[in-house]
Amino acid sequence: MSVPTPSEPTTDIPPTHAVVDLLGLVALGELLAFERMAADARLAPDLRRRAALGEMAAAEIGNYRRLAARIAALGALPDDAMARYVTPLQAYHDSTEPRDWAEAVTKAYVGDGITDDFLREIAGALAEPDRRLVLDVLHESRYADFAATEIRIAVEADPRVADRLSMWARRLVGEALSQAGRVASADRGALTALTGPGEQVDVPGLFRRLTAAHTARMAAVGLNN
Amino acid sequence: MSVPTPSEPTTDIPPTHAVVDLLGLVALGELLAFERMAADARLAPDLRRRAALGEMAAAEIGNYRRLAARIAALGALPDDAMARYVTPLQAYHDSTEPRDWAEAVTKAYVGDGITDDFLREIAGALAEPDRRLVLDVLHESRYADFAATEIRIAVEADPRVADRLSMWARRLVGEALSQAGRVASADRGALTALTGPGEQVDVPGLFRRLTAAHTARMAAVGLNN
């Protein structure tokens, strides 16, 4: 694996260690999302929905596998690439355990939406084939549709649920932000490396875009920010 | 969905309701196995093994999906086909929660082995395409190899583990037998219907074969019965 020294001229191709770290972050996200969704499936009100969430979970593991394979192809160990991010990502999930089905599908809806926006941003900074790989990890729209439908059903059945789920969504975003800060601290500079030498990562811009998209998703299912 | 009355002449093709019930039992088994293995993945000592058990779990959901699709094609609701078996199968898993990685892989190894033997017996009594479908649900041998390797590693690291895991395997088999009795009671006669009119299900023969295969699997990984 090549590691550029500070005096080497940098190019437009991101340094391998930065790509490995980033893929490690995404891979770990997929692995944990798989485990959590599989666990949350047990909150489903019937077997059909239980299996639906199970299938959504299984899709994450397929993604995990491809990311891990690419990390290995780049000459690194997937475990090593993921290790530095375990604490904050695990903490995010540990502090956002859904208590019922409505919270479980809301977490899938909110979490997948923000993750996908973040992945699109990352992909823009990568070269092929990593750009394509990251874009392939985006969630199938039918899963977002499924989660959105379930939220709307819950809100229609009981309007007070809208307030509770809105508060839950705010909690999810808050926890995600707080752990994102810890991810950035654990990071070895992958994000900075990916935006080229001398350029600051446009963090305010990134947050603005992620927030706007999240707000729109909330409105689409009858929840407020 | 045709339901033969007692006075109708029976044929070699199993009645649809019996096939639906049997596929329902297998489908539920896959769904619960998926959930439990995904949960047990968190016991893994490292991320590589965690992901390995996660991948094994994800394979079960693919099987579940195909079985559910076939049940629907036969004109029944998958939920209905599975419902009667939920209590005993859930009880089996609730009373066999692994406490550590060694117990988790032993459960996968023992459980998958007995399940596969049972599926082969069932498949023999089915007509196509259900015979092929059930045989396709058999676990990939690489998963059994993975679990077996993990058990051998644990036993080599600490020989006392062999006694503990042997006892755990006896517990698994005992719970499985006890819930199998409850499955048979909940059953609407699917197993009997599948072995033709007038023929008793060769239960002693079935148990002999399942037990012999289980004993051989135990010996293969250094465990005793």
PDB file of N, CA and C in Angstrom, chain A residues 28 31-32 34-36 38-39 41-42 46-55 57-58 61-62 64-65 78-79 82-83 86 90 97 142-143, chain B residues 28 31-32 34-36 38-39 41-42 46-55 57-58 61-62 64-65 78-79 82-83 86 90 97 142-143:
ATOM      1  N   LEU A  28     -17.949  -0.892   7.961  1.00  0.00           N
ATOM      2  CA  LEU A  28     -18.388  -1.078   9.343  1.00  0.00           C
ATOM      3  C   LEU A  28     -19.827  -0.601   9.508  1.00  0.00           C
ATOM      4  N   LEU A  31     -22.028  -3.354   8.263  1.00  0.00           N
ATOM      5  CA  LEU A  31     -22.047  -4.516   9.154  1.00  0.00           C
ATOM      6  C   LEU A  31     -22.941  -4.257  10.368  1.00  0.00           C
ATOM      7  N   LEU A  32     -22.773  -3.090  10.977  1.00  0.00           N
ATOM      8  CA  LEU A  32     -23.581  -2.766  12.146  1.00  0.00           C
ATOM      9  C   LEU A  32     -25.043  -2.544  11.775  1.00  0.00           C
ATOM     10  N   PHE A  34     -26.607  -4.013   9.411  1.00  0.00           N
ATOM     11  CA  PHE A  34     -27.142  -5.364   9.233  1.00  0.00           C
ATOM     12  C   PHE A  34     -27.574  -5.960  10.569  1.00  0.00           C
ATOM     13  N   GLU A  35     -26.663  -5.946  11.540  1.00  0.00           N
ATOM     14  CA  GLU A  35     -26.948  -6.559  12.835  1.00  0.00           C
ATOM     15  C   GLU A  35     -28.139  -5.900  13.521  1.00  0.00           C
ATOM     16  N   ARG A  36     -28.161  -4.577  13.489  1.00  0.00           N
ATOM     17  CA  ARG A  36     -29.210  -3.862  14.201  1.00  0.00           C
ATOM     18  C   ARG A  36     -30.573  -4.063  13.565  1.00  0.00           C
ATOM     19  N   ALA A  38     -31.486  -6.579  11.747  1.00  0.00           N
ATOM     20  CA  ALA A  38     -31.903  -7.964  11.971  1.00  0.00           C
ATOM     21  C   ALA A  38     -32.488  -8.102  13.377  1.00  0.00           C
ATOM     22  N   ALA A  39     -31.883  -7.418  14.337  1.00  0.00           N
ATOM     23  CA  ALA A  39     -32.393  -7.463  15.702  1.00  0.00           C
ATOM     24  C   ALA A  39     -33.738  -6.745  15.800  1.00  0.00           C
ATOM     25  N   ALA A  41     -35.962  -6.476  13.631  1.00  0.00           N
ATOM     26  CA  ALA A  41     -37.027  -7.200  12.920  1.00  0.00           C
ATOM     27  C   ALA A  41     -38.000  -7.850  13.904  1.00  0.00           C
ATOM     28  N   ARG A  42     -37.486  -8.221  15.076  1.00  0.00           N
ATOM     29  CA  ARG A  42     -38.337  -8.889  16.060  1.00  0.00           C
ATOM     30  C   ARG A  42     -39.422  -7.993  16.634  1.00  0.00           C
ATOM     31  N   ASP A  46     -46.058  -8.424  12.534  1.00  0.00           N
ATOM     32  CA  ASP A  46     -46.433  -9.695  11.910  1.00  0.00           C
ATOM     33  C   ASP A  46     -45.223 -10.280  11.191  1.00  0.00           C
ATOM     34  N   LEU A  47     -45.353 -11.541  10.774  1.00  0.00           N
ATOM     35  CA  LEU A  47     -44.218 -12.233  10.172  1.00  0.00           C
ATOM     36  C   LEU A  47     -43.815 -11.620   8.833  1.00  0.00           C
ATOM     37  N   ARG A  48     -44.800 -11.121   8.085  1.00  0.00           N
ATOM     38  CA  ARG A  48     -44.485 -10.525   6.783  1.00  0.00           C
ATOM     39  C   ARG A  48     -43.549  -9.334   6.923  1.00  0.00           C
ATOM     40  N   ARG A  49     -43.872  -8.450   7.890  1.00  0.00           N
ATOM     41  CA  ARG A  49     -43.023  -7.272   8.100  1.00  0.00           C
ATOM     42  C   ARG A  49     -41.689  -7.668   8.737  1.00  0.00           C
ATOM     43  N   ARG A  50     -41.743  -8.700   9.562  1.00  0.00           N
ATOM     44  CA  ARG A  50     -40.524  -9.182  10.201  1.00  0.00           C
ATOM     45  C   ARG A  50     -39.538  -9.612   9.123  1.00  0.00           C
ATOM     46  N   ALA A  51     -40.044 -10.367   8.154  1.00  0.00           N
ATOM     47  CA  ALA A  51     -39.196 -10.838   7.067  1.00  0.00           C
ATOM     48  C   ALA A  51     -38.742  -9.675   6.188  1.00  0.00           C
ATOM     49  N   ALA A  52     -39.612  -8.662   6.008  1.00  0.00           N
ATOM     50  CA  ALA A  52     -39.249  -7.512   5.162  1.00  0.00           C
ATOM     51  C   ALA A  52     -38.029  -6.793   5.734  1.00  0.00           C
ATOM     52  N   LEU A  53     -38.035  -6.553   7.051  1.00  0.00           N
ATOM     53  CA  LEU A  53     -36.886  -5.882   7.650  1.00  0.00           C
ATOM     54  C   LEU A  53     -35.662  -6.787   7.618  1.00  0.00           C
ATOM     55  N   GLY A  54     -35.897  -8.083   7.762  1.00  0.00           N
ATOM     56  CA  GLY A  54     -34.809  -9.049   7.664  1.00  0.00           C
ATOM     57  C   GLY A  54     -34.150  -8.998   6.294  1.00  0.00           C
ATOM     58  N   GLU A  55     -34.968  -8.872   5.255  1.00  0.00           N
ATOM     59  CA  GLU A  55     -34.416  -8.799   3.897  1.00  0.00           C
ATOM     60  C   GLU A  55     -33.626  -7.519   3.698  1.00  0.00           C
ATOM     61  N   ALA A  57     -32.029  -5.998   5.983  1.00  0.00           N
ATOM     62  CA  ALA A  57     -30.777  -6.215   6.714  1.00  0.00           C
ATOM     63  C   ALA A  57     -29.798  -7.046   5.886  1.00  0.00           C
ATOM     64  N   ALA A  58     -30.313  -8.083   5.262  1.00  0.00           N
ATOM     65  CA  ALA A  58     -29.441  -8.981   4.499  1.00  0.00           C
ATOM     66  C   ALA A  58     -28.758  -8.243   3.351  1.00  0.00           C
ATOM     67  N   ILE A  61     -25.389  -6.829   4.313  1.00  0.00           N
ATOM     68  CA  ILE A  61     -24.254  -7.748   4.419  1.00  0.00           C
ATOM     69  C   ILE A  61     -23.618  -7.982   3.047  1.00  0.00           C
ATOM     70  N   GLY A  62     -24.440  -8.024   2.001  1.00  0.00           N
ATOM     71  CA  GLY A  62     -23.888  -8.153   0.655  1.00  0.00           C
ATOM     72  C   GLY A  62     -22.965  -6.987   0.349  1.00  0.00           C
ATOM     73  N   TYR A  64     -21.435  -5.141   2.587  1.00  0.00           N
ATOM     74  CA  TYR A  64     -20.260  -5.283   3.447  1.00  0.00           C
ATOM     75  C   TYR A  64     -19.199  -6.143   2.761  1.00  0.00           C
ATOM     76  N   ARG A  65     -19.650  -7.257   2.233  1.00  0.00           N
ATOM     77  CA  ARG A  65     -18.741  -8.220   1.611  1.00  0.00           C
ATOM     78  C   ARG A  65     -17.942  -7.583   0.473  1.00  0.00           C
ATOM     79  N   PRO A  78      -9.451  -5.769   6.250  1.00  0.00           N
ATOM     80  CA  PRO A  78     -10.729  -5.112   6.569  1.00  0.00           C
ATOM     81  C   PRO A  78     -10.866  -4.792   8.063  1.00  0.00           C
ATOM     82  N   ASP A  79     -10.484  -5.748   8.918  1.00  0.00           N
ATOM     83  CA  ASP A  79     -10.598  -5.496  10.358  1.00  0.00           C
ATOM     84  C   ASP A  79      -9.840  -4.241  10.768  1.00  0.00           C
ATOM     85  N   MET A  82     -11.535  -1.032   9.678  1.00  0.00           N
ATOM     86  CA  MET A  82     -12.771  -0.720  10.396  1.00  0.00           C
ATOM     87  C   MET A  82     -12.543  -0.388  11.871  1.00  0.00           C
ATOM     88  N   ALA A  83     -11.455  -0.932  12.427  1.00  0.00           N
ATOM     89  CA  ALA A  83     -11.281  -0.905  13.881  1.00  0.00           C
ATOM     90  C   ALA A  83     -11.404   0.479  14.513  1.00  0.00           C
ATOM     91  N   VAL A  86     -15.084   1.618  15.292  1.00  0.00           N
ATOM     92  CA  VAL A  86     -16.033   0.760  16.014  1.00  0.00           C
ATOM     93  C   VAL A  86     -16.680   1.484  17.189  1.00  0.00           C
ATOM     94  N   GLN A  90     -20.666   1.993  17.189  1.00  0.00           N
ATOM     95  CA  GLN A  90     -21.366   1.122  18.131  1.00  0.00           C
ATOM     96  C   GLN A  90     -22.136   1.978  19.133  1.00  0.00           C
ATOM     97  N   GLU A  97     -31.509   2.475  20.491  1.00  0.00           N
ATOM     98  CA  GLU A  97     -32.222   1.200  20.316  1.00  0.00           C
ATOM     99  C   GLU A  97     -33.716   1.447  20.258  1.00  0.00           C
ATOM    100  N   ARG A 142     -36.865   0.780  -2.894  1.00  0.00           N
ATOM    101  CA  ARG A 142     -38.046   0.096  -2.372  1.00  0.00           C
ATOM    102  C   ARG A 142     -37.989  -0.061  -0.859  1.00  0.00           C
ATOM    103  N   TYR A 143     -36.772  -0.067  -0.301  1.00  0.00           N
ATOM    104  CA  TYR A 143     -36.666  -0.171   1.142  1.00  0.00           C
ATOM    105  C   TYR A 143     -37.092   1.136   1.807  1.00  0.00           C
TER     106      TYR A 143
ATOM    107  N   LEU B  28     -40.280 -20.647   8.344  1.00  0.00           N
ATOM    108  CA  LEU B  28     -40.163 -20.050   9.676  1.00  0.00           C
ATOM    109  C   LEU B  28     -38.805 -20.400  10.284  1.00  0.00           C
ATOM    110  N   LEU B  31     -36.291 -18.037   8.825  1.00  0.00           N
ATOM    111  CA  LEU B  31     -36.432 -16.671   9.313  1.00  0.00           C
ATOM    112  C   LEU B  31     -35.855 -16.539  10.719  1.00  0.00           C
ATOM    113  N   LEU B  32     -36.192 -17.482  11.594  1.00  0.00           N
ATOM    114  CA  LEU B  32     -35.686 -17.423  12.957  1.00  0.00           C
ATOM    115  C   LEU B  32     -34.187 -17.688  13.015  1.00  0.00           C
ATOM    116  N   PHE B  34     -32.088 -16.913  10.722  1.00  0.00           N
ATOM    117  CA  PHE B  34     -31.489 -15.654  10.282  1.00  0.00           C
ATOM    118  C   PHE B  34     -31.350 -14.677  11.451  1.00  0.00           C
ATOM    119  N   GLU B  35     -32.461 -14.447  12.158  1.00  0.00           N
ATOM    120  CA  GLU B  35     -32.456 -13.472  13.252  1.00  0.00           C
ATOM    121  C   GLU B  35     -31.476 -13.862  14.350  1.00  0.00           C
ATOM    122  N   ARG B  36     -31.489 -15.130  14.704  1.00  0.00           N
ATOM    123  CA  ARG B  36     -30.657 -15.575  15.813  1.00  0.00           C
ATOM    124  C   ARG B  36     -29.181 -15.522  15.469  1.00  0.00           C
ATOM    125  N   ALA B  38     -27.780 -13.607  13.252  1.00  0.00           N
ATOM    126  CA  ALA B  38     -27.378 -12.207  13.152  1.00  0.00           C
ATOM    127  C   ALA B  38     -27.122 -11.642  14.553  1.00  0.00           C
ATOM    128  N   ALA B  39     -27.961 -12.042  15.510  1.00  0.00           N
ATOM    129  CA  ALA B  39     -27.774 -11.581  16.881  1.00  0.00           C
ATOM    130  C   ALA B  39     -26.501 -12.190  17.488  1.00  0.00           C
ATOM    131  N   ALA B  41     -23.871 -12.988  16.053  1.00  0.00           N
ATOM    132  CA  ALA B  41     -22.647 -12.465  15.426  1.00  0.00           C
ATOM    133  C   ALA B  41     -21.904 -11.522  16.364  1.00  0.00           C
ATOM    134  N   ARG B  42     -22.658 -10.848  17.250  1.00  0.00           N
ATOM    135  CA  ARG B  42     -22.024  -9.897  18.149  1.00  0.00           C
ATOM    136  C   ARG B  42     -21.116 -10.548  19.192  1.00  0.00           C
ATOM    137  N   ASP B  46     -13.724 -11.107  16.756  1.00  0.00           N
ATOM    138  CA  ASP B  46     -13.166 -10.065  15.887  1.00  0.00           C
ATOM    139  C   ASP B  46     -14.165  -9.760  14.765  1.00  0.00           C
ATOM    140  N   LEU B  47     -13.901  -8.677  14.044  1.00  0.00           N
ATOM    141  CA  LEU B  47     -14.850  -8.228  13.024  1.00  0.00           C
ATOM    142  C   LEU B  47     -14.948  -9.218  11.863  1.00  0.00           C
ATOM    143  N   ARG B  48     -13.851  -9.878  11.549  1.00  0.00           N
ATOM    144  CA  ARG B  48     -13.877 -10.835  10.439  1.00  0.00           C
ATOM    145  C   ARG B  48     -14.874 -11.962  10.721  1.00  0.00           C
ATOM    146  N   ARG B  49     -14.804 -12.519  11.939  1.00  0.00           N
ATOM    147  CA  ARG B  49     -15.712 -13.609  12.301  1.00  0.00           C
ATOM    148  C   ARG B  49     -17.143 -13.094  12.464  1.00  0.00           C
ATOM    149  N   ARG B  50     -17.234 -11.865  12.947  1.00  0.00           N
ATOM    150  CA  ARG B  50     -18.559 -11.256  13.117  1.00  0.00           C
ATOM    151  C   ARG B  50     -19.256 -11.199  11.760  1.00  0.00           C
ATOM    152  N   ALA B  51     -18.519 -10.746  10.759  1.00  0.00           N
ATOM    153  CA  ALA B  51     -19.078 -10.644   9.416  1.00  0.00           C
ATOM    154  C   ALA B  51     -19.356 -12.029   8.834  1.00  0.00           C
ATOM    155  N   ALA B  52     -18.506 -13.014   9.168  1.00  0.00           N
ATOM    156  CA  ALA B  52     -18.712 -14.366   8.634  1.00  0.00           C
ATOM    157  C   ALA B  52     -20.051 -14.924   9.101  1.00  0.00           C
ATOM    158  N   LEU B  53     -20.351 -14.784  10.381  1.00  0.00           N
ATOM    159  CA  LEU B  53     -21.634 -15.290  10.887  1.00  0.00           C
ATOM    160  C   LEU B  53     -22.776 -14.459  10.317  1.00  0.00           C
ATOM    161  N   GLY B  54     -22.542 -13.179  10.115  1.00  0.00           N
ATOM    162  CA  GLY B  54     -23.544 -12.324   9.491  1.00  0.00           C
ATOM    163  C   GLY B  54     -23.882 -12.798   8.080  1.00  0.00           C
ATOM    164  N   GLU B  55     -22.857 -13.194   7.339  1.00  0.00           N
ATOM    165  CA  GLU B  55     -23.091 -13.687   5.974  1.00  0.00           C
ATOM    166  C   GLU B  55     -23.859 -15.001   5.990  1.00  0.00           C
ATOM    167  N   ALA B  57     -25.969 -15.830   8.197  1.00  0.00           N
ATOM    168  CA  ALA B  57     -27.342 -15.454   8.525  1.00  0.00           C
ATOM    169  C   ALA B  57     -28.079 -14.941   7.290  1.00  0.00           C
ATOM    170  N   ALA B  58     -27.402 -14.116   6.520  1.00  0.00           N
ATOM    171  CA  ALA B  58     -28.047 -13.512   5.353  1.00  0.00           C
ATOM    172  C   ALA B  58     -28.479 -14.575   4.334  1.00  0.00           C
ATOM    173  N   ILE B  61     -32.029 -15.759   4.892  1.00  0.00           N
ATOM    174  CA  ILE B  61     -33.125 -14.894   4.450  1.00  0.00           C
ATOM    175  C   ILE B  61     -33.412 -15.086   2.970  1.00  0.00           C
ATOM    176  N   GLY B  62     -32.381 -15.321   2.184  1.00  0.00           N
ATOM    177  CA  GLY B  62     -32.605 -15.618   0.767  1.00  0.00           C
ATOM    178  C   GLY B  62     -33.467 -16.857   0.616  1.00  0.00           C
ATOM    179  N   TYR B  64     -35.529 -18.023   2.888  1.00  0.00           N
ATOM    180  CA  TYR B  64     -36.866 -17.674   3.377  1.00  0.00           C
ATOM    181  C   TYR B  64     -37.715 -17.084   2.246  1.00  0.00           C
ATOM    182  N   ARG B  65     -37.113 -16.170   1.536  1.00  0.00           N
ATOM    183  CA  ARG B  65     -37.826 -15.469   0.475  1.00  0.00           C
ATOM    184  C   ARG B  65     -38.359 -16.429  -0.585  1.00  0.00           C
ATOM    185  N   PRO B  78     -48.007 -16.801   3.405  1.00  0.00           N
ATOM    186  CA  PRO B  78     -46.863 -17.291   4.187  1.00  0.00           C
ATOM    187  C   PRO B  78     -47.057 -17.148   5.695  1.00  0.00           C
ATOM    188  N   ASP B  79     -47.594 -16.000   6.127  1.00  0.00           N
ATOM    189  CA  ASP B  79     -47.822 -15.817   7.558  1.00  0.00           C
ATOM    190  C   ASP B  79     -48.692 -16.921   8.138  1.00  0.00           C
ATOM    191  N   MET B  82     -46.914 -20.256   8.448  1.00  0.00           N
ATOM    192  CA  MET B  82     -45.874 -20.292   9.486  1.00  0.00           C
ATOM    193  C   MET B  82     -46.445 -20.186  10.900  1.00  0.00           C
ATOM    194  N   ALA B  83     -47.614 -19.547  11.007  1.00  0.00           N
ATOM    195  CA  ALA B  83     -48.117 -19.162  12.326  1.00  0.00           C
ATOM    196  C   ALA B  83     -48.187 -20.296  13.351  1.00  0.00           C
ATOM    197  N   VAL B  86     -44.820 -21.005  15.226  1.00  0.00           N
ATOM    198  CA  VAL B  86     -44.037 -19.944  15.864  1.00  0.00           C
ATOM    199  C   VAL B  86     -43.691 -20.276  17.322  1.00  0.00           C
ATOM    200  N   GLN B  90     -39.822 -20.613  18.357  1.00  0.00           N
ATOM    201  CA  GLN B  90     -39.327 -19.479  19.146  1.00  0.00           C
ATOM    202  C   GLN B  90     -38.821 -19.990  20.496  1.00  0.00           C
ATOM    203  N   GLU B  97     -30.032 -19.728  24.030  1.00  0.00           N
ATOM    204  CA  GLU B  97     -29.272 -18.535  23.664  1.00  0.00           C
ATOM    205  C   GLU B  97     -27.807 -18.725  24.027  1.00  0.00           C
ATOM    206  N   ARG B 142     -19.436 -24.720   3.040  1.00  0.00           N
ATOM    207  CA  ARG B 142     -18.389 -23.863   3.593  1.00  0.00           C
ATOM    208  C   ARG B 142     -18.784 -23.276   4.947  1.00  0.00           C
ATOM    209  N   TYR B 143     -20.099 -23.159   5.177  1.00  0.00           N
ATOM    210  CA  TYR B 143     -20.538 -22.651   6.463  1.00  0.00           C
ATOM    211  C   TYR B 143     -20.315 -23.694   7.548  1.00  0.00           C
TER     212      TYR B 143
END
